[in-house]
Every structure is written in structure tokens, then in C-alpha cells.
mmCIF file of N, CA and C in Angstrom:
data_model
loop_
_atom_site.group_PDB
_atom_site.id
_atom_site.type_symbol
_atom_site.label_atom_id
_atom_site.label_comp_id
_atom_site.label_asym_id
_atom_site.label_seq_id
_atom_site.Cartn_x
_atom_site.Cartn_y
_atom_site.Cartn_z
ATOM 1 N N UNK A 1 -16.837 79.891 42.550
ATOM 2 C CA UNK A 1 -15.903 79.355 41.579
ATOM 3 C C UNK A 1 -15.187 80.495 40.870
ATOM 4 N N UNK A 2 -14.049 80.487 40.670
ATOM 5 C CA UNK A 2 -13.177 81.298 40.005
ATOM 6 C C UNK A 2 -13.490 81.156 38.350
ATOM 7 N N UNK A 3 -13.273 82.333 38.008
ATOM 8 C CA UNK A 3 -13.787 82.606 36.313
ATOM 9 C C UNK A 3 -12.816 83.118 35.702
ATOM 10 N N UNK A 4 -11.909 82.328 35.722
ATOM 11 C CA UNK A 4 -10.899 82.166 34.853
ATOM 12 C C UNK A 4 -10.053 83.139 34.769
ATOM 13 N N UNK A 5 -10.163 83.633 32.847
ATOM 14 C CA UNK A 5 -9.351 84.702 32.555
ATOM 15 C C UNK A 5 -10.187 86.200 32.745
ATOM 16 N N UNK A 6 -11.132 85.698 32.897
ATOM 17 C CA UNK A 6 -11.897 87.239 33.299
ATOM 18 C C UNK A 6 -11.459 87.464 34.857
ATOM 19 N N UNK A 7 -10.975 86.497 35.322
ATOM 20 C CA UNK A 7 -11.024 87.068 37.043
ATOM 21 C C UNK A 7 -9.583 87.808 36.892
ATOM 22 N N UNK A 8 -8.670 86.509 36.102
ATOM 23 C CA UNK A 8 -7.193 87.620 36.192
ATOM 24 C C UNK A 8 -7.025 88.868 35.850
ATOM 25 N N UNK A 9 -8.014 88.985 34.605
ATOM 26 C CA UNK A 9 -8.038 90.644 33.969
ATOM 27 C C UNK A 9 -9.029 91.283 35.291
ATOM 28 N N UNK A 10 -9.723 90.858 35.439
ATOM 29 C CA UNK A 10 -10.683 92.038 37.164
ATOM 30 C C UNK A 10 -9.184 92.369 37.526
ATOM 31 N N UNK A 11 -8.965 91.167 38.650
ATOM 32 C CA UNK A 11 -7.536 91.436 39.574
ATOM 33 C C UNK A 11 -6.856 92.867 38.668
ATOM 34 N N UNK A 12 -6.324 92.360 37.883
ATOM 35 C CA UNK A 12 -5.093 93.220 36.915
ATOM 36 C C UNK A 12 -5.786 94.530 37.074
ATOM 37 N N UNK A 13 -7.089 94.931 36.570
ATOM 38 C CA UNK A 13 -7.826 96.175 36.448
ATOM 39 C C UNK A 13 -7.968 96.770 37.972
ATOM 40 N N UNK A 14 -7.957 95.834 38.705
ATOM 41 C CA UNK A 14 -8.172 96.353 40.674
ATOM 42 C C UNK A 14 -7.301 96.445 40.867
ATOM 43 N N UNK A 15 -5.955 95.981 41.000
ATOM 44 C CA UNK A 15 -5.066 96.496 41.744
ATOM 45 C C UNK A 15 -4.338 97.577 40.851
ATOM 46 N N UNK A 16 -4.672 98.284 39.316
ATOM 47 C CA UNK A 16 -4.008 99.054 38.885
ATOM 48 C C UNK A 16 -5.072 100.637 38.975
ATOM 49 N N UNK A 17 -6.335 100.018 39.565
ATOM 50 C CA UNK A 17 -7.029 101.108 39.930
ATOM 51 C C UNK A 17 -6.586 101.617 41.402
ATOM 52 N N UNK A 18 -6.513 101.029 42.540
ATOM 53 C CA UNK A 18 -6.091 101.069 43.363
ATOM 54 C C UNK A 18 -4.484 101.473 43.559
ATOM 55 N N UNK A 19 -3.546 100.971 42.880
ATOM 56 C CA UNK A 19 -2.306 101.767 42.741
ATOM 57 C C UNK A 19 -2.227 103.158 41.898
ATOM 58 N N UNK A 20 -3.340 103.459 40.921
ATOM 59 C CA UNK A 20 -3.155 104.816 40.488
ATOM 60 C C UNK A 20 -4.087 105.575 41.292
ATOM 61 N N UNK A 21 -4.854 105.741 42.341
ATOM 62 C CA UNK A 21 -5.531 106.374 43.263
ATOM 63 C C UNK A 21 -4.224 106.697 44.005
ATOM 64 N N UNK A 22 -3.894 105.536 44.763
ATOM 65 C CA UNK A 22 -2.449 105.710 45.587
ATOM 66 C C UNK A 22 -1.406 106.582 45.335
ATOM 67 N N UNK A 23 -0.986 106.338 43.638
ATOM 68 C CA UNK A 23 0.115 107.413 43.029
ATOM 69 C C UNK A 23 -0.533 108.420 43.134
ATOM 70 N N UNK A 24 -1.490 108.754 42.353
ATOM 71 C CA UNK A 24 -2.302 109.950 42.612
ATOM 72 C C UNK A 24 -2.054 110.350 43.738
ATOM 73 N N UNK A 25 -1.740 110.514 44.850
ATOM 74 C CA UNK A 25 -1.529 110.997 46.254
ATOM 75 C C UNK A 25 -0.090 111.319 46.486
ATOM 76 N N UNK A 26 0.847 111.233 45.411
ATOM 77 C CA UNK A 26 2.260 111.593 45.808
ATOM 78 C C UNK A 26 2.593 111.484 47.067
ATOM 79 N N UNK A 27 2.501 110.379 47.849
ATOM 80 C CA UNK A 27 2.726 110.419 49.488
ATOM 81 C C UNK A 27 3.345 109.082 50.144
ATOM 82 N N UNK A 28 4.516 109.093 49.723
ATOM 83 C CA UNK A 28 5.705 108.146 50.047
ATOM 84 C C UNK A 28 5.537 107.254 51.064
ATOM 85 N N UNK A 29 5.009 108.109 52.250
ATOM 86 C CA UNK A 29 4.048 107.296 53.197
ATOM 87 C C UNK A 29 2.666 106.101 52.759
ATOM 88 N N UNK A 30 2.150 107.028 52.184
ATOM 89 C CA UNK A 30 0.810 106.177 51.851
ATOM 90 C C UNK A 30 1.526 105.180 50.765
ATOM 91 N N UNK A 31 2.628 105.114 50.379
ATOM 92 C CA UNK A 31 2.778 104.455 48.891
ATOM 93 C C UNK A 31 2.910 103.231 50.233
ATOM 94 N N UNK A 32 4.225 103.109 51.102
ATOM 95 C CA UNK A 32 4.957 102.216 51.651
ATOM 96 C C UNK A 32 3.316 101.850 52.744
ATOM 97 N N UNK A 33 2.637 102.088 52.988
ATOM 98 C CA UNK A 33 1.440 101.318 53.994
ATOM 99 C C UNK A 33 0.622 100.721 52.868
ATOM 100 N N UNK A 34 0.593 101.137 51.638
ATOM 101 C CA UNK A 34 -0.359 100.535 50.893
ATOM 102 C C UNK A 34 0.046 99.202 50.189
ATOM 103 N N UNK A 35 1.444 99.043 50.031
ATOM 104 C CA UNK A 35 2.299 98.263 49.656
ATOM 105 C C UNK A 35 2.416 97.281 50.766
ATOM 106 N N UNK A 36 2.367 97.251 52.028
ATOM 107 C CA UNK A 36 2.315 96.649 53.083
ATOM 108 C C UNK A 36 1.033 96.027 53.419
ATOM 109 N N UNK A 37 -0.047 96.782 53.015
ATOM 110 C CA UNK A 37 -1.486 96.287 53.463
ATOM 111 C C UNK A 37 -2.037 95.305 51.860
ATOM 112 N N UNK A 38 -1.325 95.806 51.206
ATOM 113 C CA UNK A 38 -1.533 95.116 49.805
ATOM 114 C C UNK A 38 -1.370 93.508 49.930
ATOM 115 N N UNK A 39 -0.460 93.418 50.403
ATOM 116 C CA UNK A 39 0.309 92.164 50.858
ATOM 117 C C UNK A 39 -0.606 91.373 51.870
ATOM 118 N N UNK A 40 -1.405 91.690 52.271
ATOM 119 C CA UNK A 40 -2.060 91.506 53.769
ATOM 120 C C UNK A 40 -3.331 91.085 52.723
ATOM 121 N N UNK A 41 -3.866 92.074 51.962
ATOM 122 C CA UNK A 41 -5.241 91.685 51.996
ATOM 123 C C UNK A 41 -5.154 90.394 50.190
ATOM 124 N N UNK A 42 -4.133 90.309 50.286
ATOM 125 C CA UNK A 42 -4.093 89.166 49.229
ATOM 126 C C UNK A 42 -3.909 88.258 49.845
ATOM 127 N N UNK A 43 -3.182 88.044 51.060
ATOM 128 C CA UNK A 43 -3.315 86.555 51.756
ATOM 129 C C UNK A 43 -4.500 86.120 52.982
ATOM 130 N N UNK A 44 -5.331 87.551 53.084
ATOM 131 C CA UNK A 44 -6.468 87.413 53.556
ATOM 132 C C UNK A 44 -7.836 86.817 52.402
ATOM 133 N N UNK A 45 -7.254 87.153 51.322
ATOM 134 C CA UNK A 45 -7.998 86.482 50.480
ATOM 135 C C UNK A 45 -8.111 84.962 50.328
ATOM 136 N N UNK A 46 -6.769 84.576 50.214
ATOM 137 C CA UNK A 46 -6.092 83.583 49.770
ATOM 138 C C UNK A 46 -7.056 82.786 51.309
ATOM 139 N N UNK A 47 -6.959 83.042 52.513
ATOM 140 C CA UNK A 47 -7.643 82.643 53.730
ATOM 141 C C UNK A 47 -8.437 82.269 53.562
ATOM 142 N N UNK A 48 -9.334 83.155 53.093
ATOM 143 C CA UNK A 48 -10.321 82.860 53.681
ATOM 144 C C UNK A 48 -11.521 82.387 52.226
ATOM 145 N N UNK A 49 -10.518 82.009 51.000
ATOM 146 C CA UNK A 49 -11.329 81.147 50.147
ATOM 147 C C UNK A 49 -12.508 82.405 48.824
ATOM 148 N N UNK A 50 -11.656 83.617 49.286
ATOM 149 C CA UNK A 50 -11.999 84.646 48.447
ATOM 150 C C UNK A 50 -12.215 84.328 47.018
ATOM 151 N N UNK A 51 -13.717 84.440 46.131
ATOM 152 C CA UNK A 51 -13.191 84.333 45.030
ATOM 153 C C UNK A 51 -14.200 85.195 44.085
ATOM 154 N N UNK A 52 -14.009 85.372 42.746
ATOM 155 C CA UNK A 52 -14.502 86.101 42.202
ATOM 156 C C UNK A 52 -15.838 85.828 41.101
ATOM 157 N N UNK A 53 -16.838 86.388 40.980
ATOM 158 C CA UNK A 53 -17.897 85.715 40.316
ATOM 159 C C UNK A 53 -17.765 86.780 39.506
ATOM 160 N N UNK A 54 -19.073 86.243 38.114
ATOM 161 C CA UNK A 54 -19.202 87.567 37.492
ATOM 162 C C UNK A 54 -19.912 89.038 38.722
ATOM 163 N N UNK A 55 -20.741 88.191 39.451
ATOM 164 C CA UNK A 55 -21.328 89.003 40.152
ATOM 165 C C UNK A 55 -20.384 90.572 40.864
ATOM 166 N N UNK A 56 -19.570 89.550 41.891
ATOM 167 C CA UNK A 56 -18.405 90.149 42.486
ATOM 168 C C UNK A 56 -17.672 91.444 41.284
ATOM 169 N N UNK A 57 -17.208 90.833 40.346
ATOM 170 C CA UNK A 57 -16.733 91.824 39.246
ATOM 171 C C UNK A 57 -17.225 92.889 39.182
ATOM 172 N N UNK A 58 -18.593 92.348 38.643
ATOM 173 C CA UNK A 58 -19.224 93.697 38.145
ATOM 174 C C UNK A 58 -19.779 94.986 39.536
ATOM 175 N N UNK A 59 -20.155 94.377 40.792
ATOM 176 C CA UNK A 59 -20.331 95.286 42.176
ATOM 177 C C UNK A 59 -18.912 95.821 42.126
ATOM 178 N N UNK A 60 -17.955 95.367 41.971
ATOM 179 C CA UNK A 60 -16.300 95.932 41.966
ATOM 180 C C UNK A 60 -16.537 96.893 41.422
ATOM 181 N N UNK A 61 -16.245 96.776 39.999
ATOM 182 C CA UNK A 61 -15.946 98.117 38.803
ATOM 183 C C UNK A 61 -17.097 98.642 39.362
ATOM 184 N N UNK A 62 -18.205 98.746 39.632
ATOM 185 C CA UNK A 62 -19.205 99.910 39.655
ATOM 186 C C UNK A 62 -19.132 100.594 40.920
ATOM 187 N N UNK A 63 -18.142 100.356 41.841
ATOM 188 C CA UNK A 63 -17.668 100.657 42.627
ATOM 189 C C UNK A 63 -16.584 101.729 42.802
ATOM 190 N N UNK A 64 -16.145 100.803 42.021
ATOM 191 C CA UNK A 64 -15.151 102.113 41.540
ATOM 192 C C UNK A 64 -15.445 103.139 40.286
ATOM 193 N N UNK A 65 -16.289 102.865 39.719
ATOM 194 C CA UNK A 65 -16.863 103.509 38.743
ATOM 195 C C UNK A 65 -17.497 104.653 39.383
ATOM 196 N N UNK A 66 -17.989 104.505 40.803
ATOM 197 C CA UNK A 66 -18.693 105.472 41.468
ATOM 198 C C UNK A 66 -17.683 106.553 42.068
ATOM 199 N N UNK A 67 -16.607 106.190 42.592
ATOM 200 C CA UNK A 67 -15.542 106.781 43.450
ATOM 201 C C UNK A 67 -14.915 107.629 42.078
ATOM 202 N N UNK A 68 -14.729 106.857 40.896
ATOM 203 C CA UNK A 68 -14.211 107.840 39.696
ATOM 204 C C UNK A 68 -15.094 109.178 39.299
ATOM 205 N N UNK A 69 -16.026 109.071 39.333
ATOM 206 C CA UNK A 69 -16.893 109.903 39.048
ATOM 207 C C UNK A 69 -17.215 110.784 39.862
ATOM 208 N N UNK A 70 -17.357 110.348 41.425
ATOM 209 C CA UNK A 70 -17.156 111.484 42.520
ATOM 210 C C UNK A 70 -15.833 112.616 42.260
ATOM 211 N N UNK A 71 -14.727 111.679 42.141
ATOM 212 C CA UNK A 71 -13.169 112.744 42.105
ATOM 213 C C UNK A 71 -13.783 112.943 40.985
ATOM 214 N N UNK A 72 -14.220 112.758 39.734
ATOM 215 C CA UNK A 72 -14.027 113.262 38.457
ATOM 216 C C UNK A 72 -14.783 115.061 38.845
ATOM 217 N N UNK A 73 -16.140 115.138 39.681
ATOM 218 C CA UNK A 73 -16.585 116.404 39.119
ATOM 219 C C UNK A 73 -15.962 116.865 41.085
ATOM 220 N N UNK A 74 -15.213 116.379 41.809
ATOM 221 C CA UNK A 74 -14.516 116.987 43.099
ATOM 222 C C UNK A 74 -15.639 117.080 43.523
ATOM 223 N N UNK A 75 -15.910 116.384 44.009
ATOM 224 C CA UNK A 75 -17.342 116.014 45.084
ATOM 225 C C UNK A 75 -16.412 115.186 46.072
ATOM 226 N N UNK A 76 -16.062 115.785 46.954
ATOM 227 C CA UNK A 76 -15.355 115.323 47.993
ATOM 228 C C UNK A 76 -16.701 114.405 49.132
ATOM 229 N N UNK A 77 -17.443 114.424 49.832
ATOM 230 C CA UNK A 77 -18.464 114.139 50.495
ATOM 231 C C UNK A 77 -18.795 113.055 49.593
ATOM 232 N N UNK A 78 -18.994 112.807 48.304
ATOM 233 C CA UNK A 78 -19.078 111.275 47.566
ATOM 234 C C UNK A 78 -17.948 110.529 46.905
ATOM 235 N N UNK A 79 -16.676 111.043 47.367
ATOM 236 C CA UNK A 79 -15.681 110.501 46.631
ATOM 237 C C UNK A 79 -15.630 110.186 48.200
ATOM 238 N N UNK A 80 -15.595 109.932 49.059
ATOM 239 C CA UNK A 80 -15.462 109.780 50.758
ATOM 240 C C UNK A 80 -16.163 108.429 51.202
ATOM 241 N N UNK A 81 -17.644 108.667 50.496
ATOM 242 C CA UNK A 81 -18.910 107.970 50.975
ATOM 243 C C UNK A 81 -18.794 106.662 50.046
ATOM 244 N N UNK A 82 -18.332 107.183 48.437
ATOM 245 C CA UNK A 82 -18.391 106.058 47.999
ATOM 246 C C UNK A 82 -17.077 105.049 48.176
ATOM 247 N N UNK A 83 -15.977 105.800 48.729
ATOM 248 C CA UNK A 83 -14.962 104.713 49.195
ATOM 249 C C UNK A 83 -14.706 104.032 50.633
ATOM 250 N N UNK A 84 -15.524 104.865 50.876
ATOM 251 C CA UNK A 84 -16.524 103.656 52.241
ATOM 252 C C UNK A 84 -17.087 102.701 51.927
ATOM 253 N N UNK A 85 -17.772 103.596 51.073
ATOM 254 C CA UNK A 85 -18.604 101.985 50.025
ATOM 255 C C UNK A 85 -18.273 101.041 50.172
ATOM 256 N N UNK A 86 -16.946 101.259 49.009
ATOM 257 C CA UNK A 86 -16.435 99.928 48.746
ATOM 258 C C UNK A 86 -15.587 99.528 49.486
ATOM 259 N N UNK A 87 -15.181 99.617 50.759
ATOM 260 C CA UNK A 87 -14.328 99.420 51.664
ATOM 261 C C UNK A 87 -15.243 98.319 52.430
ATOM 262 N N UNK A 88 -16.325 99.353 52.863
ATOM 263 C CA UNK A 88 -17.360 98.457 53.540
ATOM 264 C C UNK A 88 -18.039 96.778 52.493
ATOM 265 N N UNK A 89 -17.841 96.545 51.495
ATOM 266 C CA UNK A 89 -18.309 95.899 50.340
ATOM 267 C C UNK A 89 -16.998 95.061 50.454
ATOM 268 N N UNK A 90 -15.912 95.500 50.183
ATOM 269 C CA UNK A 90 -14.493 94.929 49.644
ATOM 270 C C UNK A 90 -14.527 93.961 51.027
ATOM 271 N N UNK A 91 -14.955 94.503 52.548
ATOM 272 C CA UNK A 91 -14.381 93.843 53.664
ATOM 273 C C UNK A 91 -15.460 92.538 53.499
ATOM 274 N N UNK A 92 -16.368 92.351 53.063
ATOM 275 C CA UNK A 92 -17.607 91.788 53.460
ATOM 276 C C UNK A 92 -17.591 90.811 52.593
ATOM 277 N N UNK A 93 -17.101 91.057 51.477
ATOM 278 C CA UNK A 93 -16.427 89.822 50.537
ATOM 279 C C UNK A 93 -15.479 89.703 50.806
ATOM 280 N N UNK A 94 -14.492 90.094 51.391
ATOM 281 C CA UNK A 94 -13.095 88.881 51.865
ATOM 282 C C UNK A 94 -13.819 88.599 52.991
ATOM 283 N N UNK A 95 -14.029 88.581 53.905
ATOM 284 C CA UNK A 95 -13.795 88.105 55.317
ATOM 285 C C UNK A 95 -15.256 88.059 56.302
ATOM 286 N N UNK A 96 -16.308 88.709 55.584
ATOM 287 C CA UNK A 96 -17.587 88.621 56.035
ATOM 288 C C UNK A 96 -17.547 90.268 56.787
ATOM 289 N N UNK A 97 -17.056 90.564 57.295
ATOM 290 C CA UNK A 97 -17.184 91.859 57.956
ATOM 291 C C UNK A 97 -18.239 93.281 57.424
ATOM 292 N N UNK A 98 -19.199 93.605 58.140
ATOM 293 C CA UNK A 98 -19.876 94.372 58.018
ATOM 294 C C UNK A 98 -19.609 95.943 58.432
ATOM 295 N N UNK A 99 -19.947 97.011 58.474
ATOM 296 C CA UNK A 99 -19.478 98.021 58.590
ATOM 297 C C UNK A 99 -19.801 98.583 60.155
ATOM 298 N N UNK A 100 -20.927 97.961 60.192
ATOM 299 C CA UNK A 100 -21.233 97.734 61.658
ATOM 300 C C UNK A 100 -20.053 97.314 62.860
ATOM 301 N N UNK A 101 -19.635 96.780 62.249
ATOM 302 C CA UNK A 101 -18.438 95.825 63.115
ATOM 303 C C UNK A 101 -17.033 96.771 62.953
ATOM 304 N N UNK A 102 -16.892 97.281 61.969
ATOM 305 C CA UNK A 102 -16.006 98.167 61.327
ATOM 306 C C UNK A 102 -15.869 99.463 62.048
ATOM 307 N N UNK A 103 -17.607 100.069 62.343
ATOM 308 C CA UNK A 103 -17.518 101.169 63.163
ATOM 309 C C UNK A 103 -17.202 100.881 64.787
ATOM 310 N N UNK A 104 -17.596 99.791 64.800
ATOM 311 C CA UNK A 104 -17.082 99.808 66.232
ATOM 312 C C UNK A 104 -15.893 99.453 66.655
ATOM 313 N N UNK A 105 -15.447 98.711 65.856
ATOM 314 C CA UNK A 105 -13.607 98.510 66.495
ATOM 315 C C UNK A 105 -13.002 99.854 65.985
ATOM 316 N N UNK A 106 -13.378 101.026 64.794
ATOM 317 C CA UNK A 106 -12.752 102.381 64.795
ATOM 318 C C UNK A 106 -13.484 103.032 66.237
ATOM 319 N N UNK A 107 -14.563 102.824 66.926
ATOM 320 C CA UNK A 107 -15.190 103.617 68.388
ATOM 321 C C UNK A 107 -13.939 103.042 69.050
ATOM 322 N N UNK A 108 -13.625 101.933 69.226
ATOM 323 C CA UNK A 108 -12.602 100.904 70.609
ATOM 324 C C UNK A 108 -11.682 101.584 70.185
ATOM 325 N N UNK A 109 -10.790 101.403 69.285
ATOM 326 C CA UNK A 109 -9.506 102.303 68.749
ATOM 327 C C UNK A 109 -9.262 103.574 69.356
ATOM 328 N N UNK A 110 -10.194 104.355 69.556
ATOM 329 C CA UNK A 110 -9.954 106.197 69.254
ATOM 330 C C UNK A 110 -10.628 105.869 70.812
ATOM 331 N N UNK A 111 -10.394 105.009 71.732
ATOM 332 C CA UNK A 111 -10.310 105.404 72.983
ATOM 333 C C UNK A 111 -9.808 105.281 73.511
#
């Protein structure tokens, strides 16, 4: 079940964490694919009945709470690992996808 005005403020706080990582990268490229995939994974949401609990919230921000804190002291090897993390986490709540599954269609790809 969706939680209201706390879910709109999550959303609002995720996608402005996620667009200042992005700016952060000055890379015109990455702006225009992220802007493109942005689009994608909101109607993959919308799909597949995505929604937000307190639960969901709070694994979010501490998620990113982790990836902030990696870049914060330049720990590259956990600013890496933990946005796998949540990549691997983010896919598994939209769409069920495990990382397992993840590594292997990147093995099929790169052959």
C-alpha cells in the first residue's frame, strides 16, 4: 500500500539524490541516458505495481546513506559496492530481479 505523503516526499528525496550524483558527473552524456532511463524505470514501476512501504523507504535512504558516505571519505571500492547495492536492491523491488540474474545477462552481453 502506498503511504501517502511520506511516499511523495521519499520519491522527491530519490530522484533529487539520484539527479545530484548525475550532475555531480558533469557528463552531458550520462545526463541525456539518465534522463532516458529515468523515464523507463518510472513506467517499470508503474508495471509492475511498484510501491512504497515504510519499510522500502527506510532500506532506500540507508542506501544511499551508504553510497554518501563511501564518496564522502573517497572510498572508491565502497562507493562501487554500495551502488551495486542498491542497484541490486532497487532492481528486486521493481521487478523481482536478483543480481544473480543481473550477472548473467552482463556475462551474455560482453560476448
Amino acid at each position: 500500500m502506498e503511504i501517502g505523503l511520506l511516499g511523495e516526499r521519499s520519491r522527491a528525496v530519490d530522484r533529487g539524490f539520484h539527479a545530484a550524483l548525475i550532475g555531480a558527473l558533469r557528463n552531458p552524456q550520462i545526463d541525456e541516458v539518465y534522463a532516458r532511463v529515468g523515464d523507463r524505470i518510472r513506467l517499470v514501476q508503474i508495471q509492475s505495481r511498484y510501491r512504497l512501504s515504510p519499510t522500502v523507504v527506510t532500506q532506500t535512504m540507508e542506501e544511499h546513506l551508504a553510497i554518501l558516505a563511501a564518496l564522502r571519505t573517497r572510498d572508491t571500492p565502497a562507493a562501487v559496492a554500495a551502488m551495486e547495492h542498491h542497484l541490486d536492491r532497487t532492481l528486486h523491488r521493481a521487478i523481482g530481479l536478483r543480481s544473480e540474474e543481473r550477472r548473467v545477462g552482463k556475462e551474455c552481453r560482453s560476448r
